[in-house]
Coordinates of C-alpha atoms in Angstrom, one line a residue:
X294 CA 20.2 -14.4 -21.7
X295 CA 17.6 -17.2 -21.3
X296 CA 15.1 -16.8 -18.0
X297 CA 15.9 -20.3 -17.6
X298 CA 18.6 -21.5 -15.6
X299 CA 20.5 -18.4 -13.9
X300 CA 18.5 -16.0 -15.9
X301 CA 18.7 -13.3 -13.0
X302 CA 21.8 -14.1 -10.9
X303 CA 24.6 -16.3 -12.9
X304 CA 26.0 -16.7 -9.0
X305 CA 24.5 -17.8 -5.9
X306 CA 25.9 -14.8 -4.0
X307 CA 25.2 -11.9 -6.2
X308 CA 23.8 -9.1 -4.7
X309 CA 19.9 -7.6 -5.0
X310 CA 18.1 -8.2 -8.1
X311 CA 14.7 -7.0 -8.6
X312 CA 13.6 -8.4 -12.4
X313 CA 10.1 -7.7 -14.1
X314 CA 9.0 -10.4 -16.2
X315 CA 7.0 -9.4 -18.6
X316 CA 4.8 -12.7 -20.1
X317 CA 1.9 -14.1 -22.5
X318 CA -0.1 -16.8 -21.5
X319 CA -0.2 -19.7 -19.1
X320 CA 3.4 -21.1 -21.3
X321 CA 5.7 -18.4 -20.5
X322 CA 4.3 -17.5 -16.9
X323 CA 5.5 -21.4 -16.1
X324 CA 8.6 -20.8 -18.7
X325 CA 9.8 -17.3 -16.6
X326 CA 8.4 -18.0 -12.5
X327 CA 9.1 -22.0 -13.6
X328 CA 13.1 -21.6 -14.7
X329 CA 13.5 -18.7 -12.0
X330 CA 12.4 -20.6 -9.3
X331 CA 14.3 -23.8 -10.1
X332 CA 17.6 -22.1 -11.0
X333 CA 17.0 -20.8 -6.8
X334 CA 16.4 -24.6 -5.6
X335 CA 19.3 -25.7 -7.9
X336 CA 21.8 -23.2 -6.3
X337 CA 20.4 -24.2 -2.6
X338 CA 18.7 -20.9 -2.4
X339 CA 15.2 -20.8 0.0
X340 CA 12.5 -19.7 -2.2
X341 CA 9.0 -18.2 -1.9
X342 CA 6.9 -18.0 -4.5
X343 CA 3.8 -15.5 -3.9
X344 CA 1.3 -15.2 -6.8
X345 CA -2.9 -15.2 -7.0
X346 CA -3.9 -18.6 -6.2
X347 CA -5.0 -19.9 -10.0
X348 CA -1.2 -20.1 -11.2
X349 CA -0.4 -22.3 -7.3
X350 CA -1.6 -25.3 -9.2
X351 CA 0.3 -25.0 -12.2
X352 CA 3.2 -23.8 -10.6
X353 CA 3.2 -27.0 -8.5
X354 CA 2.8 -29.4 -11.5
X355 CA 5.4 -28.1 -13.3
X356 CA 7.9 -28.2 -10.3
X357 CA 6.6 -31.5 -9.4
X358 CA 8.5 -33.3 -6.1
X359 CA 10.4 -30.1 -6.5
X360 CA 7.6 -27.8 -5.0
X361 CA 7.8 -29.2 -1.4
X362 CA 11.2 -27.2 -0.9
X363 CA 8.9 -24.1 -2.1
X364 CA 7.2 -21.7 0.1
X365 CA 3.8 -20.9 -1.4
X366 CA 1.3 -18.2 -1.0
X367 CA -1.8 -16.8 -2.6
X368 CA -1.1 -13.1 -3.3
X369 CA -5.1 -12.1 -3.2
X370 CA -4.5 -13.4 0.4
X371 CA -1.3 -11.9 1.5
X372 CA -1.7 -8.7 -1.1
X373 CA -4.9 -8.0 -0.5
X374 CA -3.9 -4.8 1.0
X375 CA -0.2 -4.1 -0.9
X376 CA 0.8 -2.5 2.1
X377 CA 1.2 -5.6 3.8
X378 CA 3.1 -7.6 1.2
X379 CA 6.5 -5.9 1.6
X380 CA 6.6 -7.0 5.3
X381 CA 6.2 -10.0 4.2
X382 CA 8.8 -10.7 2.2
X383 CA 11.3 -9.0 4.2
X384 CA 10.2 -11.8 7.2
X385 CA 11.5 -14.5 4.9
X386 CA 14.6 -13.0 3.7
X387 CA 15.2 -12.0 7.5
X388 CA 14.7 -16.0 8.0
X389 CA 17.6 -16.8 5.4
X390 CA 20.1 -14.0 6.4
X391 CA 22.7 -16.7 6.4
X392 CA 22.2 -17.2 2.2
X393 CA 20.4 -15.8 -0.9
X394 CA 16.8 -15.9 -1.1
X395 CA 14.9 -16.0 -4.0
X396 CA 11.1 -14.6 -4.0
X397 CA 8.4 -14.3 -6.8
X398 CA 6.1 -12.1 -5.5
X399 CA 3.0 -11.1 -8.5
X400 CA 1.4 -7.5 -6.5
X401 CA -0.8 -6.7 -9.7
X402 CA -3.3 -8.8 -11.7
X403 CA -6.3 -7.9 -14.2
X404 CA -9.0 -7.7 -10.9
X405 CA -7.0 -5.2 -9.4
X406 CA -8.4 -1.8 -9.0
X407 CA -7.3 1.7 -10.0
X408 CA -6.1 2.6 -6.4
X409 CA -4.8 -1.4 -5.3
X410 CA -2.4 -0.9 -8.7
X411 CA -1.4 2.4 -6.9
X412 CA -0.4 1.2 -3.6
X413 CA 1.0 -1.8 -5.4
X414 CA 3.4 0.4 -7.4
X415 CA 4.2 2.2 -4.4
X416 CA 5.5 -1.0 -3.1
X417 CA 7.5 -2.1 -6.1
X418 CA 9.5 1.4 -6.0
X419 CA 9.9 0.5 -2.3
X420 CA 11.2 -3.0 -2.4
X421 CA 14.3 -1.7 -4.0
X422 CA 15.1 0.6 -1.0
X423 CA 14.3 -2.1 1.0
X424 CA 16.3 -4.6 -0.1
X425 CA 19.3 -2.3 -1.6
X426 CA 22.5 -4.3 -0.9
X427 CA 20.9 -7.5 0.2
X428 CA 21.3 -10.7 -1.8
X429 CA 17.8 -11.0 -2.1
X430 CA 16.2 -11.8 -6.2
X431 CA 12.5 -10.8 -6.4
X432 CA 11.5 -11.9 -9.7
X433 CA 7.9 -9.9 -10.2
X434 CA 5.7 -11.1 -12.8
X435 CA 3.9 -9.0 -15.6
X436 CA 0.7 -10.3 -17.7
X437 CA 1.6 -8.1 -21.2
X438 CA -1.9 -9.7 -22.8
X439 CA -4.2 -8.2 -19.1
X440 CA -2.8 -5.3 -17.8
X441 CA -2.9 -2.0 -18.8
X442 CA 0.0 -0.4 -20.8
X443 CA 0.1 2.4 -18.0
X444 CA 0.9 -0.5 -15.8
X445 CA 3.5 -1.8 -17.6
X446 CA 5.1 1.4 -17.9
X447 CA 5.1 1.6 -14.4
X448 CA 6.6 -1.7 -14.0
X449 CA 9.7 -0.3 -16.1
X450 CA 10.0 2.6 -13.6
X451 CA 10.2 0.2 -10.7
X452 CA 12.4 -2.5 -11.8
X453 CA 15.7 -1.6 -12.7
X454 CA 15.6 -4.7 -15.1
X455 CA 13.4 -6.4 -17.0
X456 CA 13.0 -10.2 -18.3
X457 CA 11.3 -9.7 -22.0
X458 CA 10.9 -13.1 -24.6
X459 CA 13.4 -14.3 -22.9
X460 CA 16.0 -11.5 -22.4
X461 CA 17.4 -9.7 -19.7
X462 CA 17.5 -6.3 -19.9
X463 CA 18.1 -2.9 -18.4
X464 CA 15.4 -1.4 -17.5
X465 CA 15.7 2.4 -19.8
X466 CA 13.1 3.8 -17.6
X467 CA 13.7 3.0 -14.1
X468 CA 13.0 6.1 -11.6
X469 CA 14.7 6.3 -8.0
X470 CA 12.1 5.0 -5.8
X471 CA 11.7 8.5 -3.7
X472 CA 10.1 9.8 -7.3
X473 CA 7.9 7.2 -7.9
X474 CA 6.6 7.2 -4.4
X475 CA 5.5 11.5 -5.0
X476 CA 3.9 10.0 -8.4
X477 CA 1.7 7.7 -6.1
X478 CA 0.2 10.6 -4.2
X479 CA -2.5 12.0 -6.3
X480 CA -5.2 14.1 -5.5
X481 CA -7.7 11.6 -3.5
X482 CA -11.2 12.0 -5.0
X483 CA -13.4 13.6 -2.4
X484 CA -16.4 11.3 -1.4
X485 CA -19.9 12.2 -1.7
X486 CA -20.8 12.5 1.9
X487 CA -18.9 11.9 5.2
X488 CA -19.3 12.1 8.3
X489 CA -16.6 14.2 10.1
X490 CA -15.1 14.3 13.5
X491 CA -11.8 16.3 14.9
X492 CA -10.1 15.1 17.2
X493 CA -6.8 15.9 19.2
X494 CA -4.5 14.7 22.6
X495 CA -7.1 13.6 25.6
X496 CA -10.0 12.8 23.0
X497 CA -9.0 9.7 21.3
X498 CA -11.3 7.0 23.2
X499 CA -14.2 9.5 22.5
X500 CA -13.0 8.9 18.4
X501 CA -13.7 4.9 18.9
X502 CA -16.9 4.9 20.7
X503 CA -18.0 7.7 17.8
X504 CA -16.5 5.2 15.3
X505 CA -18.1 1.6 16.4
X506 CA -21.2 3.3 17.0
X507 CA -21.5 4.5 13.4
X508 CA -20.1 1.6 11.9
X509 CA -22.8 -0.5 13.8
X510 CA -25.5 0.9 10.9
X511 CA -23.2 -0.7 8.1
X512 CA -22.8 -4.2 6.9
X513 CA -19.4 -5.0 8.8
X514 CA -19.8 -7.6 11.1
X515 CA -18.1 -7.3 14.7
X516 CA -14.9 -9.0 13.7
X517 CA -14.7 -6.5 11.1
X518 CA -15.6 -3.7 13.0
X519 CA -13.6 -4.1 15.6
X520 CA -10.5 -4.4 13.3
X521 CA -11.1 -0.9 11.9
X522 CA -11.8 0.8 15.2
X523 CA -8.5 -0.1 16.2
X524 CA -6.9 0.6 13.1
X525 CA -8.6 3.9 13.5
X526 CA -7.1 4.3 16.9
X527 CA -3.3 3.4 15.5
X528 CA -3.6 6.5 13.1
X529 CA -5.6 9.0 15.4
X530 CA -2.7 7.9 17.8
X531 CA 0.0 8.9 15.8
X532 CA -1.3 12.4 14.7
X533 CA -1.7 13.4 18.3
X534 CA 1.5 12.0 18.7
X535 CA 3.4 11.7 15.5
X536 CA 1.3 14.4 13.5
X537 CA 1.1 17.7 15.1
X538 CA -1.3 16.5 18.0
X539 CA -4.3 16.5 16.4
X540 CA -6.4 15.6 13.1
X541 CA -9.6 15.1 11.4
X542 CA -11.5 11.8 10.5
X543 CA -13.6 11.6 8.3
X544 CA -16.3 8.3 7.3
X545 CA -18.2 7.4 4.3
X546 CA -20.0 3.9 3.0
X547 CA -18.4 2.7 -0.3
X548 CA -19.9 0.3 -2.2
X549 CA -19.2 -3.5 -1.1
X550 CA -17.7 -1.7 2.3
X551 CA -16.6 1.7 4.2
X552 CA -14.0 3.8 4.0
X553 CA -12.2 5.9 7.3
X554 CA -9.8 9.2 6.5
X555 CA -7.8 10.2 9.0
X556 CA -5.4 13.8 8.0
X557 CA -2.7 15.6 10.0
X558 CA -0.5 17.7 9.4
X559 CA 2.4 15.5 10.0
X560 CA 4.4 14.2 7.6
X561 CA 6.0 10.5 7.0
X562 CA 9.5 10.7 7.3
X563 CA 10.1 7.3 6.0
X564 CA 8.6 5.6 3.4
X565 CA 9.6 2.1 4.9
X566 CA 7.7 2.8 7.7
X567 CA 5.0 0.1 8.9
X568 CA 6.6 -2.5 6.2
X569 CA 8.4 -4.4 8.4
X570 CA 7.0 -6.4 11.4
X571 CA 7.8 -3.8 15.0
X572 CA 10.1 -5.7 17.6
X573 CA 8.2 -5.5 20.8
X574 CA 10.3 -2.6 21.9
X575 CA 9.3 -0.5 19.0
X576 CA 7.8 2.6 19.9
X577 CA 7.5 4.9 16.7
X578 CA 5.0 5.0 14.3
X579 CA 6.2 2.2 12.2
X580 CA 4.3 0.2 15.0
X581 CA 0.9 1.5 14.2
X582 CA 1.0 1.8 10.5
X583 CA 2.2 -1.8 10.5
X584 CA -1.0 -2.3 12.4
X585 CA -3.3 -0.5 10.1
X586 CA -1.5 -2.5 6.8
X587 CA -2.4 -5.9 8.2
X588 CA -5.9 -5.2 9.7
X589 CA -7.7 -3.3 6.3
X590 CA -8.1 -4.6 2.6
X591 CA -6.3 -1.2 1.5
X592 CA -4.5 1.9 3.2
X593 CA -4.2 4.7 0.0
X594 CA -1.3 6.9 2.1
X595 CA -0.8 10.4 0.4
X596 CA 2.0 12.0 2.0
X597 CA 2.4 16.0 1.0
X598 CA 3.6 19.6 2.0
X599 CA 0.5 19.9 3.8
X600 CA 0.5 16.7 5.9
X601 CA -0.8 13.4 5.9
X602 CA -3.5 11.6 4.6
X603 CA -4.3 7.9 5.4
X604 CA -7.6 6.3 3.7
X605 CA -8.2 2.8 5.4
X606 CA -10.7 0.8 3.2
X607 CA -12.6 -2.3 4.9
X608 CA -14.9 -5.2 3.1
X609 CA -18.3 -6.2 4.0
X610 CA -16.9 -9.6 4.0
X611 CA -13.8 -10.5 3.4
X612 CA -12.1 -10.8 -0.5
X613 CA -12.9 -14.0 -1.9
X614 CA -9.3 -15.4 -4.3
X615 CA -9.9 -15.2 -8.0
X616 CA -10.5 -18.5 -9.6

């Protein structure tokens, strides 16, 4: 079957369809996204298209007056963090409940690091519990010539089908999500030096003023700071409350920022949690962690027998797109 026309979904109704494309080149990234996007417009389907801002232009010029019904974002933007991209998505679907959406959305690209491709496999295996029984297409672009091959083996573990010169295919090595998700959580290498402080139920403002004031000797300007202190506080928060009522955090510099480590010995009952945006009645943890996605360049979440483990990673100064 072509990945032109209805490559994905030969109907405008059909259910959930979470496609891989695997491509070479400039050519048949605007042959695969191109024909998968204009096969959505063509069956009146609402369509976002998320990828790192260099294929945006080309993208545009090959859709020509066709782009402006086309929702467009830069991935390094909205993906920085991958935690936050699911969320995302899930708000535009939510917008369109009354008909099928159709979304690209590209999580991993050659600038990528080791644990960004993680957390960006993590959310792959999670969009298809997400979106299980929606009629929602993702269509999730793979560059064959740039990535690693672990990556793309990963990519057949999270897509149950795959888009390859041309073909669409079942995917031989898709895993159930839950599985993938306990790959994710490797053993976290231990830093070099941190700074350490435990906290637990009464001593949580003590945790921010011992925060800001150390991360007033980095290179984080206030904004900055300010936005991890109270990322800090959303996860010291939920161990006292969520976690066994009390923790450990732990702070280190890293090179081009800092890292914060806050560990429990609670446990994360749902993996969806903090990957949609909270209604304002919301009062669980999904609240904070969706806080902590959307405020840090990258959350590594290990969740094990022992407890919980979240590692909130913040810039000097914010990621400047690839170009």
């Amino acid at each position: 079957m072509s990945v032109s026309g209805q490559a994905v979904a030969e109907r405008p109704d059909a259910g959930f369809a979470h496609p891989a494309l695997f491509y070479r080149g400039l050519d048949g990234y605007l042959e695969g996204v191109g024909g998968f996007v204009r096969a959505g417009l063509e069956a009146g389907e609402p369509v976002l298209v998320a990828v790192p801002g260099p294929r945006l232009g080309p993208l545009r010029e090959l859709l020509g007056d066709m782009s402006a019904a086309v929702s467009f974002a830069d991935m390094t933007e909205l993906g920085r963090n991958p935690g936050r991209i699911l969320a995302a998505l899930r708000e535009f679907a939510d917008r369109h409940m009354d008909r099928r959406s159709r979304l690209v959305g590209e999580p991993i690209w050659t600038a990528r690091t080791p644990a960004e491709v993680r957390e960006a496999t993590r959310h792959e295996a999670l969009i298809n519990l997400a979106f299980d029984g929606r009629p929602v297409a993702i269509l999730c672009p793979y560059d064959t010539e740039g990535l690693a091959p672990s990556v793309l083996d990963d990519a057949h573990r999270t897509h149950p089908v795959v888009i390859r010169d041309g073909q669409l295919l079942a995917s031989a090595g898709y895993t159930a999500p839950d599985l993938v998700c306990a790959a994710c959580d490797t053993e976290l290498a231990e830093p070099p030096a941190a700074e350490r402080m435990a906290y637990s139920a009464g001593g949580l403002a003590e945790v921010r003023r011992w925060l800001d004031a150390w991360l007033a000797g980095t290179g984080l300007d206030r904004r900055r700071r300010g936005d991890l202190v109270l990322a800090v506080g959303e996860a010291t928060g939920n161990s006292v409350v969520h976690g066994g009522g009390s923790g450990v955090l732990r702070v280190w510099p890293e090179e081009g920022g800092v890292v914060a480590e806050v560990r429990d010995t609670g446990w994360l009952r749902d993996p969806l949690a903090g990957r949609r945006r909270p209604g304002l009645a919301s009062a669980d943890g999904g609240r904070g962690l969706w806080m902590i996605h959307q405020l840090c360049d990258l959350v590594e979440v290990r969740a094990g027998r022992t407890g919980l483990t979240l590692r909130l990673h913040m810039d000097i100064a914010p990621a400047t797109p690839e170009r």
